[in-house]
C-alpha atoms as one frame of an Amber mdcrd trajectory, in Angstrom:
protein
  14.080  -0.751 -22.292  15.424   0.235 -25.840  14.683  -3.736 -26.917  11.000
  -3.688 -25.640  10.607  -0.654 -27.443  11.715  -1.599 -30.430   9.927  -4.560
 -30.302   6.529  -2.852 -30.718   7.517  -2.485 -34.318   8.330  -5.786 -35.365
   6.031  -8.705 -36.431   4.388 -10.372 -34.913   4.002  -7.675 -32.538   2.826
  -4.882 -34.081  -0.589  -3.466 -32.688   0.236  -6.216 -29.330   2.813  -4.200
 -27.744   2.630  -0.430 -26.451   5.207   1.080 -24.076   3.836   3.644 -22.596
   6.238   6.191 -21.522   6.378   9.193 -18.659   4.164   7.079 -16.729   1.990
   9.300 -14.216  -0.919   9.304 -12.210  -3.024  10.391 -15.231  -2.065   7.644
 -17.298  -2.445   5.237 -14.568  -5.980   6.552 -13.523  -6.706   5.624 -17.874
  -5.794   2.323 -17.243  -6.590   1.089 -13.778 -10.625   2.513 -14.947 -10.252
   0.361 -18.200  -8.721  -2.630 -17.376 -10.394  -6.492 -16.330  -6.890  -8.601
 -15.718  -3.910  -6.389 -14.788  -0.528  -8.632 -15.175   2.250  -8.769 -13.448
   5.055 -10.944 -13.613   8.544  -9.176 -12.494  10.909 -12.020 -11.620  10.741
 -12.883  -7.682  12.028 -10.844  -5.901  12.242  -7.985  -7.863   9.138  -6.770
  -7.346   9.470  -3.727  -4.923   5.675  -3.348  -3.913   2.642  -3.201  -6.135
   0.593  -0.123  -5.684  -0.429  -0.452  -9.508  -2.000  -3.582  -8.616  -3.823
  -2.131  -5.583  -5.287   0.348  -7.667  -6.226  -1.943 -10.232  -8.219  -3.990
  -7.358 -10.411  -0.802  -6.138 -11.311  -0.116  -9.584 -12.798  -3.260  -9.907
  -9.978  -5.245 -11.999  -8.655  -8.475 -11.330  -4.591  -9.652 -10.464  -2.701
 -11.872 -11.955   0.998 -11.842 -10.498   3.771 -13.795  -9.053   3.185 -14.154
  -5.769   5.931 -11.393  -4.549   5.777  -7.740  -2.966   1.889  -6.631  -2.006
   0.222  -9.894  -3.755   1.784 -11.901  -1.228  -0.295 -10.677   1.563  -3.125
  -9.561  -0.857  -4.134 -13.168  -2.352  -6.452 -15.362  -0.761  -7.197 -17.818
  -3.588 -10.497 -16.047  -5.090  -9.783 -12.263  -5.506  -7.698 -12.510  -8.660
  -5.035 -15.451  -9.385  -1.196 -16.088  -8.670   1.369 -17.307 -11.334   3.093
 -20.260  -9.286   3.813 -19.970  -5.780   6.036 -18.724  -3.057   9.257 -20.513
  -3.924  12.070 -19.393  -5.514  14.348 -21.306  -7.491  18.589 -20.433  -7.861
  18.129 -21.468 -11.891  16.691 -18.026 -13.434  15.790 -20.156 -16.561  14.357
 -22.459 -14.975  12.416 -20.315 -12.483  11.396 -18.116 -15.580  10.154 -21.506
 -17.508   8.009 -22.650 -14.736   6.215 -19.248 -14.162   5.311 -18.587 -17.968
   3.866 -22.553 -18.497   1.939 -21.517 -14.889   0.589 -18.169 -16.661  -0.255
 -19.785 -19.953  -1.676 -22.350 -18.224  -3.674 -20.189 -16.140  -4.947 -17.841
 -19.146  -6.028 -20.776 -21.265  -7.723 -22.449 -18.635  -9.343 -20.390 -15.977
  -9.203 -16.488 -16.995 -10.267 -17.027 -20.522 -13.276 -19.589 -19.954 -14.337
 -17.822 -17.094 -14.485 -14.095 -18.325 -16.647 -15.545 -21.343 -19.587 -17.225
 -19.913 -22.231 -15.261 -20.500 -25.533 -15.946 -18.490 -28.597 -15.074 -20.645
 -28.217 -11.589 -20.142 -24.763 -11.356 -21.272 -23.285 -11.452 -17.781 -20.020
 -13.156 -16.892 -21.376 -14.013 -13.521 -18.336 -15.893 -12.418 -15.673 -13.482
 -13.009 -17.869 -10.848 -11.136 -17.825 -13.038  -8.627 -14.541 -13.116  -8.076
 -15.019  -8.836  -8.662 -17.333  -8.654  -5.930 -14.879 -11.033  -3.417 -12.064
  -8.836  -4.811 -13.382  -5.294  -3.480 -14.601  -6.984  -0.023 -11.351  -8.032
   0.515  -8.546  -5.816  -1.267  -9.624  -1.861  -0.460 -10.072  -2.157   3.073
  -6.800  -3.833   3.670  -4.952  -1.814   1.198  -5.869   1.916   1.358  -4.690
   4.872   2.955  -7.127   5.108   5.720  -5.763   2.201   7.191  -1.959   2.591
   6.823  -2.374   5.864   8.103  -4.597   4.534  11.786  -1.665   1.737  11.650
   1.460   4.366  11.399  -0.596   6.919  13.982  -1.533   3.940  16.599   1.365
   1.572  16.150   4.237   3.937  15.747   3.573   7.774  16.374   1.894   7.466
  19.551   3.712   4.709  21.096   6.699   7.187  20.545   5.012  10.220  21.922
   3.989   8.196  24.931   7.453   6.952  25.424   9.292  10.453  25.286   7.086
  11.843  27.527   7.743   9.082  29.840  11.527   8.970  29.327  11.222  13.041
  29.131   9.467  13.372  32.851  11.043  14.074  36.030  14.285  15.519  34.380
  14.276  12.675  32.069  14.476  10.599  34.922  13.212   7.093  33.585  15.825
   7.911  30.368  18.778   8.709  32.826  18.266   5.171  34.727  17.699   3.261
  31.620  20.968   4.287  30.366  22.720   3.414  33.109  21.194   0.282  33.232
  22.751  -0.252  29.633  26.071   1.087  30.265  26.157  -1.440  33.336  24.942
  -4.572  30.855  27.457  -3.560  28.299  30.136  -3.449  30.849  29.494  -6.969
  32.035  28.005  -9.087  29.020  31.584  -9.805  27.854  32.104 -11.473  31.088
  29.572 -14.206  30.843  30.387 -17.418  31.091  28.385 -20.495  30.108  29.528
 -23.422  32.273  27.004 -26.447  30.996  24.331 -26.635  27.955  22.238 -29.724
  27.819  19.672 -30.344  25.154  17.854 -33.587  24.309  19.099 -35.891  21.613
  17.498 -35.236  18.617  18.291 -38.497  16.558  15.500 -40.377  17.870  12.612
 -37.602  18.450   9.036 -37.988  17.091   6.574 -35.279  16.414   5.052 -34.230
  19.774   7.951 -35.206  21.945   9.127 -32.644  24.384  12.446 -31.158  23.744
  14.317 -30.108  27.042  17.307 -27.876  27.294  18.978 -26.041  30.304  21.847
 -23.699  30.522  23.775 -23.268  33.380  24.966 -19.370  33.124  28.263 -17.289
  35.131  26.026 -13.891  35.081  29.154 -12.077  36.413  27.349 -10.407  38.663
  23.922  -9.363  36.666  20.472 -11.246  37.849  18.541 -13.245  35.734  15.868
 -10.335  35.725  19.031  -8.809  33.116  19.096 -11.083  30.446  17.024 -13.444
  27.983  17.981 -16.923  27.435  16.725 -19.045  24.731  16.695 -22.485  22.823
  16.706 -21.281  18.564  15.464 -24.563  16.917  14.673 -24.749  13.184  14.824
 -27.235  10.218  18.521 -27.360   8.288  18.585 -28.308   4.625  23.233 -28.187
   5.078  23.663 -24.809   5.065  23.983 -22.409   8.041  20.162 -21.104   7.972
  16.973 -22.384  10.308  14.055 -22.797   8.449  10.556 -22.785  10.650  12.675
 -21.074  12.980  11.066 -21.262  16.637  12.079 -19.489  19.760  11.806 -21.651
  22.769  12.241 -19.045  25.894  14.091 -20.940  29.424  13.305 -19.995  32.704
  14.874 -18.998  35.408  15.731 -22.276  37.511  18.286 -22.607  40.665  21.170
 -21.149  41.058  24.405 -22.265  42.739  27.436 -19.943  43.756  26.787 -17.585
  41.338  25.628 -20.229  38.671  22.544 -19.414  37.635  20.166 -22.474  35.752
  17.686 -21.736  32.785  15.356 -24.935  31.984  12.821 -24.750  29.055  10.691
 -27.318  26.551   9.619 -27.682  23.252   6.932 -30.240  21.963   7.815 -30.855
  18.580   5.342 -30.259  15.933   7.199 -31.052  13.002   9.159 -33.705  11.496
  12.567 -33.189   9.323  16.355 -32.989  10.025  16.713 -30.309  12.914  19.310
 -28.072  14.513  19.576 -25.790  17.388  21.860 -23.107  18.894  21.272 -22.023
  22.860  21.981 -17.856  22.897  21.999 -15.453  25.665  21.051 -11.974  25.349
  20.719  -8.559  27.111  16.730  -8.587  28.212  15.545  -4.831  26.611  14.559
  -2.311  29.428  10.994  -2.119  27.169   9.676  -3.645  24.007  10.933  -0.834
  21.979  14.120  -0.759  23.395  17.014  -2.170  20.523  19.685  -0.589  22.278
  21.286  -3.745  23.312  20.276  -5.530  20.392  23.986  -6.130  19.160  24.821
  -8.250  22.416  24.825 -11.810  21.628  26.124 -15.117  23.317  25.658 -18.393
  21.637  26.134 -21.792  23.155
């Protein structure tokens, strides 16, 4: 911090640089009123969130920033403008080179020309346009009336609704529900796979079916107990699944205690892929995660 401010005191930066310092709500209402482009260009990820930007957008002011924290969802191509894209590169320097030739590029080319031209009234009706698309499509998605419906509907009375239900009859429904965990706990360890069969993969095409079945030992639990699934994704060598997709299987047959899961994929990509078959406690209720630390992979 001592470097940038020092630098506003050297040539050629004099008069170019401020650094503007106990930064508050008043001095951000000062500049979010008074600004046309606001920029921002942390270095992916770093960027934590981006309310400055949102408040930039509802005063009427454009964004230009790396596609990271808030802009990533906030973007759609015509509401302000993003310096390079979603990937991220291990090099630093190279990552860093790439983004400031993308926002040169950018300000020489588009922002420039465009705030500019003047109509014959001295209007720069294509950057408004791009005002007008901006506050259609920014406040409403980013404001506190709607994260506050979203936390009230999605989480705070979903959770009232489920502690009075778990609450009732002498906490009745929370007294079987944890017994019904204690007994999965007790048993999970004791699962046994005893056959996992999954297409070949060398010769698949995009839109061939991929089948897999697992025969499972439940050790005594049903089917109804647990969740059994086919994790397929694209590998680049290492140990992570990108496009990751969940392919559920189904309860089948069962033989002396053997119980079958079947399922299918069509494939709808093409690329080097890799799988993993894993068995899991089935949750009680889709808010339940207190099993979530069960896993058996195949």
């Amino acid at each position: 911090i001592q470097e940038w401010a020092r630098l506003q005191y050297e040539e050629p930066f004099v008069g170019r640089i401020v650094v503007l310092e106990d930064y508050d709500i008043n001095v951000a209402r000062h500049l979010v009123q008074g600004v046309d482009v606001w920029v921002n260009n942390p270095r992916k990820p770093e960027e934590a969130c981006g309310t400055s930007g949102m408040k930039v957008a509802i005063n009427g002011g454009l964004n230009l920033s790396i596609l990271d924290g808030w802009w990533v969802e906030g973007y759609d191509g015509k509401n302000g403008w993003s310096i390079g894209n979603e990937r991220m590169f291990p090099d630093q320097e190279l990552q860093n080179e790439l983004d400031a030739g993308n926002l040169y590029r950018l300000l020489e080319e588009e922002l420039v020309p465009l705030f500019f031209e003047r109509d014959r009234k001295g209007l720069p009706k294509g950057w408004l346009e791009r005002v007008r698309h901006n506050l259609a499509t920014i406040p409403p998605q980013f404001d506190s009336n709607r994260m506050v419906s979203e936390y009230r509907d999605q989480s705070y009375l979903p959770l009232a609704n489920n502690w009075f239900e778990l609450s009732s009859n002498d906490h009745g429904r929370a007294r079987a529900l944890a017994d019904r965990g204690m007994r999965l706990r007790r048993h999970f360890g004791d699962i046994r796979v005893v056959e996992a069969v999954v297409s070949d993969l060398e010769d698949f095409k995009v839109g061939d079916p991929l089948e897999a079945r697992v025969a499972v030992d439940l050790a005594g639990m049903a089917p109804a107990d647990v969740t059994v699934e086919l994790v397929l994704g694209h590998t680049r060598g290492g140990d992570n699944l990108h496009h990751p997709v969940i392919v559920p299987l189904e309860p089948d047959t069962h033989v002396d205690g053997v119980h079958s899961f079947r399922g299918s994929h069509e494939m709808e990509r093409s690329g080097n892929y890799a799988y993993g078959l894993r068995i899991r406690p089935r949750p009680a209720a889709e808010w339940d995660r207190s099993l979530c630390d069960l896993v058996l992979w195949a």
